[in-house]
């Protein structure tokens, strides 16, 4: 049976390929391109899913429940209500916004404003300075535009403590001071390197989100 099938293959397939070599090459190239495109899409989807999961981990932290508003913001008066609700053992407010960096084309900051005093139970990242690896609470609270950036972003653009970067927020240009490094830990080790953090009060002012979460 096998020799018979081979003769049929040779007669119908190889003979056709010999008569139309260019078309045969195009067919093979098309199939190869299709396979490569499929693999590229699968790899991109996998990377995007991992990045999304890591981003959720950084923003939500160890929280078991999030309170969100359909309109995107909540009045900050709701926080004490949530914090004192029955069954809630810990709560923390956050604000989030995007900041572009004109000096570094294509770069941006996914800025997270946190309450450092209530956020420790939820945080999946560490905040440290550039040298001693410690955290200066007074420096964190004192600086109106002091931010923590990821180690990856700082290394990519050679940023150091005290450096200022130009940022655009809601159509306005401001200058932010690099004060701390943001080191993710645990399951968020592969988090978005564009994540940055600052004190929630200063973040509300910077993002034009006064009295909202």
mmCIF file of C-alpha atoms in Angstrom:
data_model
loop_
_atom_site.group_PDB
_atom_site.id
_atom_site.type_symbol
_atom_site.label_atom_id
_atom_site.label_comp_id
_atom_site.label_asym_id
_atom_site.label_seq_id
_atom_site.Cartn_x
_atom_site.Cartn_y
_atom_site.Cartn_z
ATOM 1 C CA UNK A 1 0.000 0.000 0.000
ATOM 2 C CA UNK A 2 2.790 2.430 0.873
ATOM 3 C CA UNK A 3 4.505 2.208 -2.544
ATOM 4 C CA UNK A 4 1.117 2.832 -4.160
ATOM 5 C CA UNK A 5 0.530 5.959 -2.098
ATOM 6 C CA UNK A 6 4.044 7.142 -2.815
ATOM 7 C CA UNK A 7 3.459 6.776 -6.547
ATOM 8 C CA UNK A 8 0.261 8.812 -6.245
ATOM 9 C CA UNK A 9 2.083 11.465 -4.218
ATOM 10 C CA UNK A 10 4.907 11.609 -6.718
ATOM 11 C CA UNK A 11 2.539 11.798 -9.684
ATOM 12 C CA UNK A 12 0.056 14.331 -8.343
ATOM 13 C CA UNK A 13 2.120 16.430 -5.926
ATOM 14 C CA UNK A 14 5.775 16.326 -6.875
ATOM 15 C CA UNK A 15 4.944 16.533 -10.566
ATOM 16 C CA UNK A 16 2.814 19.621 -9.932
ATOM 17 C CA UNK A 17 5.529 21.218 -7.810
ATOM 18 C CA UNK A 18 8.097 20.590 -10.517
ATOM 19 C CA UNK A 19 5.864 22.263 -13.086
ATOM 20 C CA UNK A 20 5.064 25.266 -10.862
ATOM 21 C CA UNK A 21 8.109 25.874 -8.623
ATOM 22 C CA UNK A 22 7.368 29.549 -7.922
ATOM 23 C CA UNK A 23 3.808 28.809 -6.841
ATOM 24 C CA UNK A 24 5.069 25.990 -4.633
ATOM 25 C CA UNK A 25 7.534 28.326 -2.918
ATOM 26 C CA UNK A 26 4.795 30.900 -2.356
ATOM 27 C CA UNK A 27 2.511 28.256 -0.843
ATOM 28 C CA UNK A 28 5.211 27.072 1.550
ATOM 29 C CA UNK A 29 6.110 30.659 2.467
ATOM 30 C CA UNK A 30 2.436 31.478 3.101
ATOM 31 C CA UNK A 31 2.033 28.523 5.444
ATOM 32 C CA UNK A 32 5.254 29.393 7.267
ATOM 33 C CA UNK A 33 4.161 33.022 7.629
ATOM 34 C CA UNK A 34 0.788 31.938 8.977
ATOM 35 C CA UNK A 35 2.391 29.682 11.578
ATOM 36 C CA UNK A 36 4.843 32.410 12.612
ATOM 37 C CA UNK A 37 2.026 34.970 12.906
ATOM 38 C CA UNK A 38 -0.050 32.595 15.029
ATOM 39 C CA UNK A 39 2.864 31.952 17.375
ATOM 40 C CA UNK A 40 3.619 35.677 17.628
ATOM 41 C CA UNK A 41 -0.003 36.426 18.562
ATOM 42 C CA UNK A 42 -0.015 33.683 21.191
ATOM 43 C CA UNK A 43 3.216 34.962 22.718
ATOM 44 C CA UNK A 44 1.931 38.549 22.722
ATOM 45 C CA UNK A 45 -1.352 37.489 24.334
ATOM 46 C CA UNK A 46 0.488 35.531 26.998
ATOM 47 C CA UNK A 47 2.752 38.487 27.768
ATOM 48 C CA UNK A 48 -0.210 40.875 27.863
ATOM 49 C CA UNK A 49 -2.138 38.594 30.219
ATOM 50 C CA UNK A 50 0.854 38.314 32.542
ATOM 51 C CA UNK A 51 1.364 42.091 32.514
ATOM 52 C CA UNK A 52 -2.339 42.685 33.194
ATOM 53 C CA UNK A 53 -2.357 40.211 36.090
ATOM 54 C CA UNK A 54 0.782 41.795 37.523
ATOM 55 C CA UNK A 55 -0.722 45.279 37.181
ATOM 56 C CA UNK A 56 -3.837 44.192 39.052
ATOM 57 C CA UNK A 57 -1.616 42.739 41.756
ATOM 58 C CA UNK A 58 0.258 46.014 42.220
ATOM 59 C CA UNK A 59 -2.857 48.208 42.233
ATOM 60 C CA UNK A 60 -5.158 45.986 44.285
ATOM 61 C CA UNK A 61 -2.363 44.511 46.377
ATOM 62 C CA UNK A 62 -3.572 41.965 48.904
ATOM 63 C CA UNK A 63 -7.076 43.409 49.062
ATOM 64 C CA UNK A 64 -9.958 40.954 49.000
ATOM 65 C CA UNK A 65 -12.462 43.585 47.890
ATOM 66 C CA UNK A 66 -12.310 46.826 45.918
ATOM 67 C CA UNK A 67 -14.851 49.644 46.003
ATOM 68 C CA UNK A 68 -15.123 51.322 42.597
ATOM 69 C CA UNK A 69 -17.455 53.898 41.054
ATOM 70 C CA UNK A 70 -19.074 53.545 37.606
ATOM 71 C CA UNK A 71 -18.016 57.136 36.854
ATOM 72 C CA UNK A 72 -14.427 56.374 37.781
ATOM 73 C CA UNK A 73 -14.159 58.436 40.984
ATOM 74 C CA UNK A 74 -15.508 58.280 44.522
ATOM 75 C CA UNK A 75 -15.801 61.112 47.060
ATOM 76 C CA UNK A 76 -13.110 60.611 49.665
ATOM 77 C CA UNK A 77 -15.756 60.889 52.401
ATOM 78 C CA UNK A 78 -16.682 57.309 51.578
ATOM 79 C CA UNK A 79 -13.381 55.936 52.856
ATOM 80 C CA UNK A 80 -14.137 56.126 56.607
ATOM 81 C CA UNK A 81 -17.534 54.570 55.916
ATOM 82 C CA UNK A 82 -15.872 51.617 54.194
ATOM 83 C CA UNK A 83 -13.087 51.376 56.772
ATOM 84 C CA UNK A 84 -15.592 51.105 59.634
ATOM 85 C CA UNK A 85 -18.037 48.801 57.865
ATOM 86 C CA UNK A 86 -18.808 45.528 59.585
ATOM 87 C CA UNK A 87 -16.420 42.759 58.577
ATOM 88 C CA UNK A 88 -13.723 45.119 57.256
ATOM 89 C CA UNK A 89 -10.465 44.565 59.134
ATOM 90 C CA UNK A 90 -8.342 46.966 57.067
ATOM 91 C CA UNK A 91 -8.886 49.475 54.267
ATOM 92 C CA UNK A 92 -6.790 51.947 52.319
ATOM 93 C CA UNK A 93 -7.611 54.663 49.756
ATOM 94 C CA UNK A 94 -5.867 54.953 46.381
ATOM 95 C CA UNK A 95 -5.977 57.196 43.332
ATOM 96 C CA UNK A 96 -4.565 56.331 39.940
ATOM 97 C CA UNK A 97 -3.712 58.280 36.798
ATOM 98 C CA UNK A 98 -1.484 58.286 33.734
ATOM 99 C CA UNK A 99 1.393 60.729 33.331
ATOM 100 C CA UNK A 100 3.396 61.123 30.110
ATOM 101 C CA UNK A 101 7.116 61.940 30.050
ATOM 102 C CA UNK A 102 7.942 64.181 27.054
ATOM 103 C CA UNK A 103 11.701 63.950 27.677
ATOM 104 C CA UNK A 104 11.520 60.193 27.134
ATOM 105 C CA UNK A 105 9.446 59.610 23.971
ATOM 106 C CA UNK A 106 6.969 56.791 24.399
ATOM 107 C CA UNK A 107 7.453 56.610 28.157
ATOM 108 C CA UNK A 108 4.746 57.200 30.736
ATOM 109 C CA UNK A 109 4.003 56.658 34.413
ATOM 110 C CA UNK A 110 1.054 54.677 35.708
ATOM 111 C CA UNK A 111 0.876 56.740 38.871
ATOM 112 C CA UNK A 112 -0.584 55.275 42.053
ATOM 113 C CA UNK A 113 -1.347 57.596 44.952
ATOM 114 C CA UNK A 114 -1.266 55.700 48.251
ATOM 115 C CA UNK A 115 -1.815 56.385 51.935
ATOM 116 C CA UNK A 116 1.456 55.086 53.329
ATOM 117 C CA UNK A 117 0.032 54.854 56.865
ATOM 118 C CA UNK A 118 -2.808 52.465 55.969
ATOM 119 C CA UNK A 119 -1.377 50.827 52.859
ATOM 120 C CA UNK A 120 1.190 48.505 54.419
ATOM 121 C CA UNK A 121 -1.248 45.615 54.895
ATOM 122 C CA UNK A 122 -2.044 45.645 51.167
ATOM 123 C CA UNK A 123 1.171 46.699 49.491
ATOM 124 C CA UNK A 124 2.974 44.219 47.214
ATOM 125 C CA UNK A 125 5.951 46.505 46.640
ATOM 126 C CA UNK A 126 8.635 48.149 48.747
ATOM 127 C CA UNK A 127 9.631 51.807 48.738
ATOM 128 C CA UNK A 128 13.301 52.556 49.362
ATOM 129 C CA UNK A 129 15.770 55.322 48.722
ATOM 130 C CA UNK A 130 18.592 55.001 46.211
ATOM 131 C CA UNK A 131 21.468 54.403 48.625
ATOM 132 C CA UNK A 132 20.704 53.047 52.075
ATOM 133 C CA UNK A 133 17.761 50.948 50.967
ATOM 134 C CA UNK A 134 15.620 52.518 53.677
ATOM 135 C CA UNK A 135 12.409 54.509 53.641
ATOM 136 C CA UNK A 136 12.250 58.104 54.881
ATOM 137 C CA UNK A 137 8.637 58.790 55.861
ATOM 138 C CA UNK A 138 9.190 62.510 56.378
ATOM 139 C CA UNK A 139 10.722 62.851 52.929
ATOM 140 C CA UNK A 140 7.783 60.938 51.437
ATOM 141 C CA UNK A 141 5.178 63.167 53.049
ATOM 142 C CA UNK A 142 7.106 66.419 52.641
ATOM 143 C CA UNK A 143 7.686 66.472 48.886
ATOM 144 C CA UNK A 144 4.723 67.866 46.917
ATOM 145 C CA UNK A 145 5.872 66.190 43.700
ATOM 146 C CA UNK A 146 8.214 63.497 44.958
ATOM 147 C CA UNK A 147 7.595 60.115 43.368
ATOM 148 C CA UNK A 148 8.873 56.567 43.511
ATOM 149 C CA UNK A 149 9.695 54.954 40.167
ATOM 150 C CA UNK A 150 10.492 51.358 39.314
ATOM 151 C CA UNK A 151 14.066 50.145 39.316
ATOM 152 C CA UNK A 152 13.680 49.253 35.629
ATOM 153 C CA UNK A 153 12.623 52.767 34.613
ATOM 154 C CA UNK A 154 15.338 54.385 36.720
ATOM 155 C CA UNK A 155 18.005 52.149 35.212
ATOM 156 C CA UNK A 156 16.751 52.613 31.653
ATOM 157 C CA UNK A 157 16.986 56.413 31.866
ATOM 158 C CA UNK A 158 19.824 56.710 34.409
ATOM 159 C CA UNK A 159 17.599 58.424 36.969
ATOM 160 C CA UNK A 160 18.944 59.162 40.432
ATOM 161 C CA UNK A 161 17.589 60.570 43.664
ATOM 162 C CA UNK A 162 16.877 64.271 43.302
ATOM 163 C CA UNK A 163 16.594 64.209 39.513
ATOM 164 C CA UNK A 164 13.659 66.100 38.060
ATOM 165 C CA UNK A 165 11.639 64.901 35.085
ATOM 166 C CA UNK A 166 9.170 66.849 33.010
ATOM 167 C CA UNK A 167 5.676 65.361 33.008
ATOM 168 C CA UNK A 168 2.409 66.178 31.274
ATOM 169 C CA UNK A 169 -0.814 65.708 33.208
ATOM 170 C CA UNK A 170 -4.246 66.761 31.981
ATOM 171 C CA UNK A 171 -2.640 69.029 29.383
ATOM 172 C CA UNK A 172 -0.358 70.743 31.891
ATOM 173 C CA UNK A 173 3.413 70.418 32.203
ATOM 174 C CA UNK A 174 4.910 69.919 35.661
ATOM 175 C CA UNK A 175 8.210 68.738 37.080
ATOM 176 C CA UNK A 176 8.398 65.646 39.266
ATOM 177 C CA UNK A 177 11.259 64.833 41.629
ATOM 178 C CA UNK A 178 12.639 61.302 41.736
ATOM 179 C CA UNK A 179 12.845 60.416 45.418
ATOM 180 C CA UNK A 180 12.402 56.684 45.839
ATOM 181 C CA UNK A 181 12.647 53.334 44.114
ATOM 182 C CA UNK A 182 9.636 51.065 43.803
ATOM 183 C CA UNK A 183 10.589 47.397 44.129
ATOM 184 C CA UNK A 184 7.836 44.883 43.442
ATOM 185 C CA UNK A 185 7.855 41.611 45.263
ATOM 186 C CA UNK A 186 6.147 38.215 45.275
ATOM 187 C CA UNK A 187 3.724 37.555 42.409
ATOM 188 C CA UNK A 188 4.115 41.108 41.095
ATOM 189 C CA UNK A 189 7.799 40.662 40.288
ATOM 190 C CA UNK A 190 7.053 41.045 36.592
ATOM 191 C CA UNK A 191 4.799 44.068 37.045
ATOM 192 C CA UNK A 192 4.639 46.964 34.621
ATOM 193 C CA UNK A 193 7.932 48.911 34.906
ATOM 194 C CA UNK A 194 5.964 52.111 34.295
ATOM 195 C CA UNK A 195 4.325 51.934 37.706
ATOM 196 C CA UNK A 196 5.127 54.847 40.003
ATOM 197 C CA UNK A 197 3.838 55.857 43.414
ATOM 198 C CA UNK A 198 3.482 58.981 45.516
ATOM 199 C CA UNK A 199 1.615 60.175 48.588
ATOM 200 C CA UNK A 200 -2.127 60.130 47.960
ATOM 201 C CA UNK A 201 -2.667 63.749 49.007
ATOM 202 C CA UNK A 202 -0.039 65.043 46.599
ATOM 203 C CA UNK A 203 -1.300 62.663 43.907
ATOM 204 C CA UNK A 204 -4.831 64.035 44.240
ATOM 205 C CA UNK A 205 -3.513 67.564 43.764
ATOM 206 C CA UNK A 206 -1.258 66.552 40.876
ATOM 207 C CA UNK A 207 -3.995 64.668 39.018
ATOM 208 C CA UNK A 208 -6.693 67.260 39.693
ATOM 209 C CA UNK A 209 -8.555 64.747 41.833
ATOM 210 C CA UNK A 210 -8.966 66.707 45.058
ATOM 211 C CA UNK A 211 -11.407 65.069 47.470
ATOM 212 C CA UNK A 212 -11.930 62.095 45.174
ATOM 213 C CA UNK A 213 -10.586 58.563 45.063
#
